[in-house]
């Protein structure tokens, strides 16, 4: 099939490359000339394990193309995927859909034969209805169909999540596009992926409900972890035991810092805002948002109860992105933790496998270290902020001579017992 992906951000690029790997002809379009030129040479703008190799392979196979020419790319394709950003609006909680609608207008000018227009960006309930209205101002309704096909990729695991999805969700209000989309996904269905076919609005809501549920699950275990800390219980025991109940499930029950990234914080706000418009109160999700926003303050309070005088202390951060295996800083809890500690007079060094971050450039007493060793050598307190494999085998005693070293393990990747045996004080989350 001939596919056009509009927007080469996370969703557009990963999906486009994976669709081409399944044997389709794909054009990935973006306004950014520089980005497109780099992509043509196999250079990718994001950190995603395995993606660059797949881009190069499919460029060579001549199934993957990159272009800045939207009109021509739409004309050449049968399936048009809208993969542009839907950030939170300034001074509001709802999603900014201006890019989606402006792409819709562009598409309406270039339709020359039947096209299926698919929203893959995370778009609120009824966006498909509005898109259909915009396009039908210029084009006969028989010449196009608007479909919702949300993406459930996780950063850092995106290729695996695309090839082996738990489910593929397609929402369409008519039969022809339903058949074509099922056919597009048949290589994944034949490998065992469940296929859920719904109407368009349901598919739009499924995406938000999924992310809001996962955010709720994480927030739930984070609050249970707070209780564990006060009662001498290890939250891991709770996660394992409740997760074994199939009705609950074991995944996304890892307590840690506040959830972050480009999706959960944005999507929880957007679903609440959409529901408010329909006069439906999503009180659970509202509480989740609040609890998550308070989480960094709670972690800092705990830290200051363990280390009374943080002023002039050498603090090392291992990992600053919102989770491991990504270079993404969006809504990372380190953006609250590091400025707070810098204001309190701590001297901060940080190391991240994906390099230094511009977000900390202008902060007092915050510097990037090129290696784990240089980051922690003079440390009084090490904060393990993300769960990169690179951190799991650190020999703290070899790298640090400080007899009073303290470790705050925000991802519970170390055993308290083993660290204590080295004569190092240790505290984690919910332990
Ligand atoms: C999330 C969803 O997992 C994807 O299914 C979805 O497609 C994507 O959003 C999206 O809407 O585009 P992602 O933001 O890449 O994916 O990251 P996750 O792996 O879900 O982690 C989100 C946050 O939750 C991170 O801060 C992570 O550290 C935290 N988390 C996750 C926990 O604290 N505990 C857990 O058990 C799991």
Coordinates of N, CA, C and O in Angstrom, one line a residue, residues 210-329:
X210 N -6.7 4.7 28.0 CA -5.6 3.8 28.2 C -4.5 4.6 29.0 O -4.0 4.1 30.0
X211 N -4.1 5.7 28.5 CA -3.0 6.5 29.1 C -3.5 7.0 30.5 O -2.7 6.9 31.5
X212 N -4.7 7.4 30.7 CA -5.2 7.8 32.0 C -5.2 6.7 33.0 O -4.9 6.8 34.1
X213 N -5.6 5.5 32.5 CA -5.6 4.3 33.4 C -4.2 4.0 33.9 O -3.9 3.7 35.0
X214 N -3.2 4.0 32.9 CA -1.9 3.7 33.3 C -1.3 4.7 34.3 O -0.6 4.3 35.2
X215 N -1.6 6.0 34.0 CA -1.2 7.0 34.9 C -1.8 6.8 36.3 O -1.1 7.0 37.3
X216 N -3.0 6.3 36.3 CA -3.7 6.1 37.6 C -3.0 4.9 38.3 O -2.8 5.0 39.6
X217 N -2.7 3.9 37.6 CA -2.1 2.7 38.2 C -0.7 3.1 38.9 O -0.4 2.7 40.0
X218 N 0.0 3.9 38.1 CA 1.4 4.4 38.7 C 1.1 5.2 39.9 O 1.8 5.1 41.0
X219 N 0.2 6.1 39.8 CA -0.1 7.0 41.0 C -0.6 6.3 42.2 O -0.2 6.5 43.3
X220 N -1.4 5.2 41.9 CA -1.9 4.4 43.0 C -0.7 3.7 43.7 O -0.6 3.8 45.0
X221 N 0.2 3.1 43.0 CA 1.3 2.4 43.7 C 2.3 3.4 44.3 O 2.8 3.2 45.4
X222 N 2.4 4.6 43.7 CA 3.2 5.7 44.4 C 2.6 6.1 45.7 O 3.4 6.3 46.7
X223 N 1.3 6.2 45.8 CA 0.7 6.5 47.1 C 0.8 5.4 48.1 O 1.0 5.6 49.3
X224 N 0.7 4.1 47.6 CA 0.9 3.0 48.5 C 2.3 3.0 49.0 O 2.6 2.7 50.2
X225 N 3.3 3.4 48.1 CA 4.7 3.5 48.5 C 4.9 4.5 49.6 O 5.7 4.2 50.6
X226 N 4.2 5.6 49.6 CA 4.3 6.6 50.7 C 3.9 5.9 52.0 O 4.5 6.1 53.0
X227 N 2.8 5.1 52.0 CA 2.4 4.4 53.2 C 3.4 3.4 53.7 O 3.7 3.3 54.9
X228 N 4.0 2.7 52.7 CA 5.0 1.7 53.0 C 6.2 2.3 53.7 O 6.8 1.7 54.7
X229 N 6.6 3.5 53.3 CA 7.8 4.2 53.9 C 7.5 4.4 55.4 O 8.5 4.5 56.1
X230 N 6.3 4.7 55.7 CA 6.0 5.0 57.1 C 5.7 3.8 58.0 O 5.6 3.9 59.2
X231 N 5.7 2.6 57.3 CA 5.2 1.4 58.1 C 6.2 0.2 58.0 O 5.9 -0.9 58.4
X232 N 7.4 0.5 57.4 CA 8.4 -0.6 57.4 C 8.1 -1.7 56.4 O 8.4 -2.8 56.6
X233 N 7.4 -1.4 55.3 CA 7.0 -2.4 54.4 C 7.8 -2.1 53.1 O 8.0 -0.9 52.8
X234 N 8.1 -3.1 52.3 CA 8.7 -2.9 51.0 C 7.6 -2.9 49.9 O 7.0 -3.9 49.7
X235 N 7.5 -1.8 49.2 CA 6.4 -1.7 48.2 C 6.5 -2.7 47.1 O 5.5 -3.1 46.5
X236 N 7.8 -3.2 46.9 CA 7.9 -4.3 45.9 C 7.1 -5.5 46.2 O 6.5 -6.1 45.3
X237 N 7.1 -5.8 47.5 CA 6.2 -7.0 47.9 C 4.8 -6.7 47.6 O 4.1 -7.7 47.2
X238 N 4.3 -5.5 47.8 CA 2.9 -5.2 47.4 C 2.7 -5.3 45.9 O 1.7 -5.9 45.5
X239 N 3.6 -4.7 45.1 CA 3.5 -4.7 43.7 C 3.4 -6.2 43.2 O 2.6 -6.5 42.3
X240 N 4.3 -7.0 43.7 CA 4.4 -8.4 43.2 C 3.1 -9.1 43.5 O 2.5 -9.7 42.7
X241 N 2.7 -9.0 44.8 CA 1.5 -9.7 45.2 C 0.2 -9.3 44.6 O -0.6 -10.1 44.1
X242 N 0.0 -8.0 44.5 CA -1.3 -7.5 43.9 C -1.2 -7.8 42.4 O -2.2 -8.1 41.7
X243 N 0.0 -7.6 41.8 CA 0.1 -7.8 40.3 C -0.2 -9.2 39.9 O -0.5 -9.5 38.7
X244 N 0.0 -10.2 40.8 CA -0.3 -11.6 40.5 C -1.8 -11.9 40.3 O -2.2 -12.9 39.7
X245 N -2.6 -11.0 40.8 CA -4.1 -11.1 40.6 C -4.3 -10.6 39.1 O -4.0 -9.5 38.7
X246 N -4.8 -11.6 38.3 CA -4.9 -11.3 36.8 C -5.8 -10.1 36.6 O -5.7 -9.4 35.6
X247 N -6.7 -9.8 37.5 CA -7.6 -8.7 37.3 C -6.8 -7.4 37.4 O -7.2 -6.4 36.9
X248 N -5.7 -7.4 38.2 CA -4.9 -6.2 38.4 C -3.7 -6.2 37.3 O -3.6 -5.2 36.6
X249 N -2.9 -7.2 37.3 CA -1.8 -7.3 36.3 C -0.6 -6.6 36.9 O -0.7 -5.7 37.6
X250 N 0.6 -7.2 36.5 CA 1.8 -6.8 37.2 C 2.5 -5.5 36.6 O 3.4 -4.9 37.2
X251 N 2.1 -5.2 35.4 CA 2.9 -4.1 34.7 C 2.4 -2.7 35.2 O 1.3 -2.6 35.6
X252 N 3.3 -1.8 35.1 CA 3.1 -0.4 35.5 C 2.7 -0.3 37.0 O 1.8 0.5 37.4
X253 N 3.4 -1.1 37.8 CA 3.2 -1.0 39.2 C 4.5 -0.8 39.9 O 4.8 -1.1 41.0
X254 N 5.4 -0.1 39.1 CA 6.7 0.2 39.7 C 6.6 1.6 40.3 O 6.4 2.6 39.6
X255 N 6.8 1.7 41.7 CA 6.8 3.0 42.3 C 8.0 3.8 41.9 O 9.1 3.2 41.7
X256 N 7.9 5.1 41.9 CA 9.1 5.9 41.5 C 8.8 7.4 41.7 O 7.9 7.7 42.4
X257 N 9.6 8.2 40.9 CA 9.3 9.6 41.0 C 8.0 9.9 40.2 O 7.4 8.9 39.7
X258 N 7.5 11.1 40.2 CA 6.3 11.5 39.4 C 6.4 11.0 38.0 O 7.5 11.0 37.4
X259 N 5.3 10.4 37.5 CA 5.3 10.1 36.0 C 5.5 11.3 35.2 O 5.1 12.4 35.6
X260 N 6.2 11.1 34.0 CA 6.5 12.3 33.2 C 6.3 11.9 31.7 O 5.6 11.0 31.4
X261 N 7.1 12.6 30.9 CA 7.1 12.3 29.4 C 6.1 13.2 28.7 O 5.5 14.0 29.2
X262 N 6.0 12.9 27.4 CA 5.2 13.8 26.5 C 3.8 13.4 26.5 O 3.0 14.0 25.8
X263 N 3.4 12.2 27.2 CA 2.0 11.7 27.0 C 1.2 11.8 28.3 O 0.1 12.4 28.3
X264 N 1.6 11.1 29.3 CA 0.7 11.0 30.5 C 0.3 12.3 31.1 O -0.9 12.6 31.3
X265 N 1.2 13.2 31.3 CA 0.8 14.5 31.9 C -0.1 15.3 31.0 O -1.2 15.8 31.4
X266 N 0.2 15.3 29.7 CA -0.6 16.0 28.7 C -2.0 15.3 28.5 O -3.0 16.0 28.5
X267 N -2.0 14.0 28.4 CA -3.2 13.3 28.0 C -4.2 13.2 29.2 O -5.4 13.3 29.0
X268 N -3.7 13.1 30.4 CA -4.6 13.1 31.6 C -5.3 14.5 31.7 O -6.5 14.5 31.9
X269 N -4.6 15.6 31.4 CA -5.2 16.9 31.5 C -6.3 17.0 30.3 O -7.4 17.5 30.5
X270 N -5.9 16.5 29.2 CA -6.8 16.7 28.0 C -8.1 15.9 28.2 O -9.2 16.4 27.8
X271 N -8.0 14.7 28.7 CA -9.3 13.9 28.8 C -10.2 14.5 29.9 O -11.4 14.6 29.7
X272 N -9.6 15.1 30.9 CA -10.4 15.8 31.9 C -11.1 17.0 31.3 O -12.3 17.2 31.5
X273 N -10.4 17.7 30.5 CA -10.9 18.9 29.8 C -12.0 18.5 28.8 O -13.1 19.2 28.8
X274 N -11.8 17.5 28.1 CA -12.8 17.0 27.1 C -14.1 16.6 27.9 O -15.2 17.0 27.5
X275 N -13.9 15.8 29.0 CA -15.1 15.4 29.8 C -15.8 16.6 30.4 O -17.1 16.6 30.4
X276 N -15.1 17.6 30.8 CA -15.7 18.8 31.4 C -16.6 19.4 30.3 O -17.7 19.9 30.6
X277 N -16.2 19.4 29.1 CA -17.0 20.0 28.0 C -18.3 19.3 27.8 O -19.3 19.9 27.5
X278 N -18.3 18.0 28.1 CA -19.5 17.2 28.0 C -20.2 17.1 29.4 O -21.0 16.2 29.6
X279 N -19.8 17.9 30.3 CA -20.3 18.0 31.6 C -20.3 16.6 32.4 O -21.2 16.2 33.0
X280 N -19.1 16.0 32.2 CA -18.9 14.7 32.8 C -17.7 14.8 33.7 O -16.6 15.2 33.2
X281 N -17.8 14.5 35.0 CA -16.7 14.8 35.9 C -15.8 13.6 36.1 O -16.2 12.6 36.7
X282 N -14.6 13.6 35.6 CA -13.6 12.5 35.8 C -12.8 12.7 37.1 O -11.6 13.1 37.0
X283 N -13.5 12.5 38.2 CA -12.9 12.9 39.5 C -11.6 12.1 39.8 O -10.7 12.6 40.4
X284 N -11.6 10.8 39.4 CA -10.4 10.0 39.7 C -9.2 10.5 39.0 O -8.1 10.7 39.6
X285 N -9.4 10.9 37.7 CA -8.2 11.3 36.9 C -7.8 12.7 37.4 O -6.6 13.0 37.5
X286 N -8.7 13.5 37.9 CA -8.4 14.9 38.4 C -7.5 14.7 39.7 O -6.5 15.4 39.9
X287 N -7.8 13.7 40.5 CA -7.0 13.4 41.7 C -5.6 12.9 41.3 O -4.6 13.2 42.0
X288 N -5.6 12.0 40.3 CA -4.3 11.5 39.8 C -3.4 12.6 39.4 O -2.2 12.7 39.8
X289 N -3.9 13.6 38.7 CA -3.1 14.7 38.2 C -2.5 15.5 39.4 O -1.3 15.8 39.4
X290 N -3.4 15.8 40.3 CA -2.9 16.5 41.5 C -1.9 15.7 42.3 O -0.9 16.3 42.7
X291 N -2.1 14.4 42.5 CA -1.2 13.6 43.3 C 0.2 13.6 42.6 O 1.2 13.7 43.3
X292 N 0.1 13.5 41.3 CA 1.4 13.4 40.6 C 2.2 14.8 40.6 O 3.4 14.8 40.7
X293 N 1.4 15.8 40.6 CA 2.0 17.2 40.7 C 2.7 17.4 42.0 O 3.7 18.1 42.1
X294 N 2.1 16.8 43.1 CA 2.7 16.9 44.4 C 3.8 16.0 44.7 O 4.5 16.1 45.7
X295 N 4.0 15.0 43.8 CA 5.0 13.9 44.1 C 6.4 14.4 44.3 O 7.1 14.0 45.3
X296 N 6.9 15.3 43.5 CA 8.3 15.8 43.6 C 8.5 16.4 45.0 O 9.5 16.3 45.6
X297 N 7.5 17.2 45.4 CA 7.6 17.9 46.7 C 7.7 16.9 47.8 O 8.5 17.0 48.8
X298 N 7.0 15.8 47.7 CA 7.0 14.7 48.7 C 8.4 14.1 48.8 O 9.0 13.8 49.8
X299 N 8.9 13.8 47.6 CA 10.3 13.1 47.5 C 11.3 14.0 48.1 O 12.2 13.6 48.8
X300 N 11.2 15.3 47.8 CA 12.2 16.3 48.3 C 12.1 16.4 49.8 O 13.1 16.5 50.5
X301 N 10.9 16.4 50.3 CA 10.6 16.5 51.8 C 11.3 15.3 52.5 O 12.0 15.4 53.5
X302 N 11.2 14.1 51.9 CA 11.8 12.9 52.4 C 13.3 13.0 52.4 O 14.0 12.7 53.4
X303 N 13.8 13.5 51.3 CA 15.2 13.7 51.2 C 15.8 14.6 52.3 O 16.8 14.4 52.9
X304 N 15.1 15.8 52.5 CA 15.5 16.7 53.5 C 15.4 16.2 54.9 O 16.0 16.7 55.8
X305 N 14.5 15.2 55.1 CA 14.4 14.7 56.4 C 15.6 13.7 56.7 O 15.9 13.5 57.8
X306 N 16.2 13.2 55.6 CA 17.3 12.3 55.8 C 18.6 13.1 55.8 O 19.6 12.7 56.5
X307 N 18.7 14.2 55.1 CA 19.9 15.0 55.0 C 19.6 16.4 55.4 O 19.0 17.1 54.5
X308 N 19.8 16.7 56.6 CA 19.2 18.0 57.1 C 19.9 19.2 56.4 O 19.2 20.1 56.0
X309 N 21.2 19.2 56.3 CA 21.9 20.3 55.7 C 22.4 20.0 54.3 O 23.4 19.4 54.1
X310 N 21.6 20.4 53.3 CA 21.9 20.1 51.9 C 22.9 21.2 51.3 O 23.6 20.9 50.3
X311 N 22.9 22.3 52.0 CA 23.7 23.4 51.5 C 25.2 23.0 51.4 O 25.7 22.4 52.4
X312 N 25.8 23.2 50.2 CA 27.2 22.9 50.0 C 27.5 21.4 49.9 O 28.6 21.0 49.7
X313 N 26.4 20.5 49.9 CA 26.7 19.1 49.8 C 26.8 18.8 48.3 O 26.2 19.4 47.4
X314 N 27.7 17.8 48.0 CA 27.8 17.4 46.6 C 26.8 16.3 46.3 O 26.8 15.2 46.8
X315 N 25.9 16.7 45.4 CA 24.8 15.8 45.0 C 25.0 15.3 43.6 O 25.2 16.2 42.7
X316 N 24.9 14.0 43.3 CA 25.0 13.5 42.0 C 23.7 12.9 41.5 O 23.1 12.2 42.2
X317 N 23.4 13.3 40.3 CA 22.1 12.7 39.7 C 22.5 11.7 38.6 O 23.3 12.1 37.7
X318 N 22.1 10.5 38.7 CA 22.3 9.5 37.7 C 21.0 9.4 36.9 O 20.0 8.9 37.3
X319 N 21.1 10.0 35.6 CA 19.9 10.0 34.8 C 19.0 11.2 35.1 O 18.7 11.4 36.2
X320 N 18.6 11.9 34.0 CA 17.7 13.1 34.3 C 16.5 13.1 33.3 O 15.6 13.9 33.5
X321 N 16.5 12.2 32.4 CA 15.3 12.1 31.5 C 14.1 11.6 32.2 O 14.2 11.1 33.3
X322 N 12.9 11.6 31.6 CA 11.7 11.2 32.3 C 11.7 9.7 32.6 O 10.9 9.3 33.5
X323 N 12.5 8.9 31.9 CA 12.7 7.5 32.2 C 13.9 7.0 31.4 O 14.5 7.8 30.7
X324 N 14.3 5.8 31.6 CA 15.5 5.3 30.9 C 15.2 5.0 29.4 O 14.0 5.1 29.0
X325 N 16.3 4.9 28.6 CA 16.2 4.5 27.2 C 15.5 5.6 26.4 O 14.9 5.3 25.3
X326 N 15.6 6.8 26.8 CA 15.1 8.0 26.0 C 16.0 9.2 26.3 O 16.6 9.2 27.4
X327 N 16.0 10.1 25.4 CA 16.7 11.4 25.7 C 15.7 12.5 26.0 O 16.0 13.7 26.0
X328 N 14.4 12.1 26.2 CA 13.3 13.1 26.3 C 13.3 13.7 27.7 O 13.2 12.9 28.7
X329 N 13.3 15.0 27.8 CA 13.2 15.7 29.1 C 11.8 16.2 29.4 O 11.6 16.7 30.5

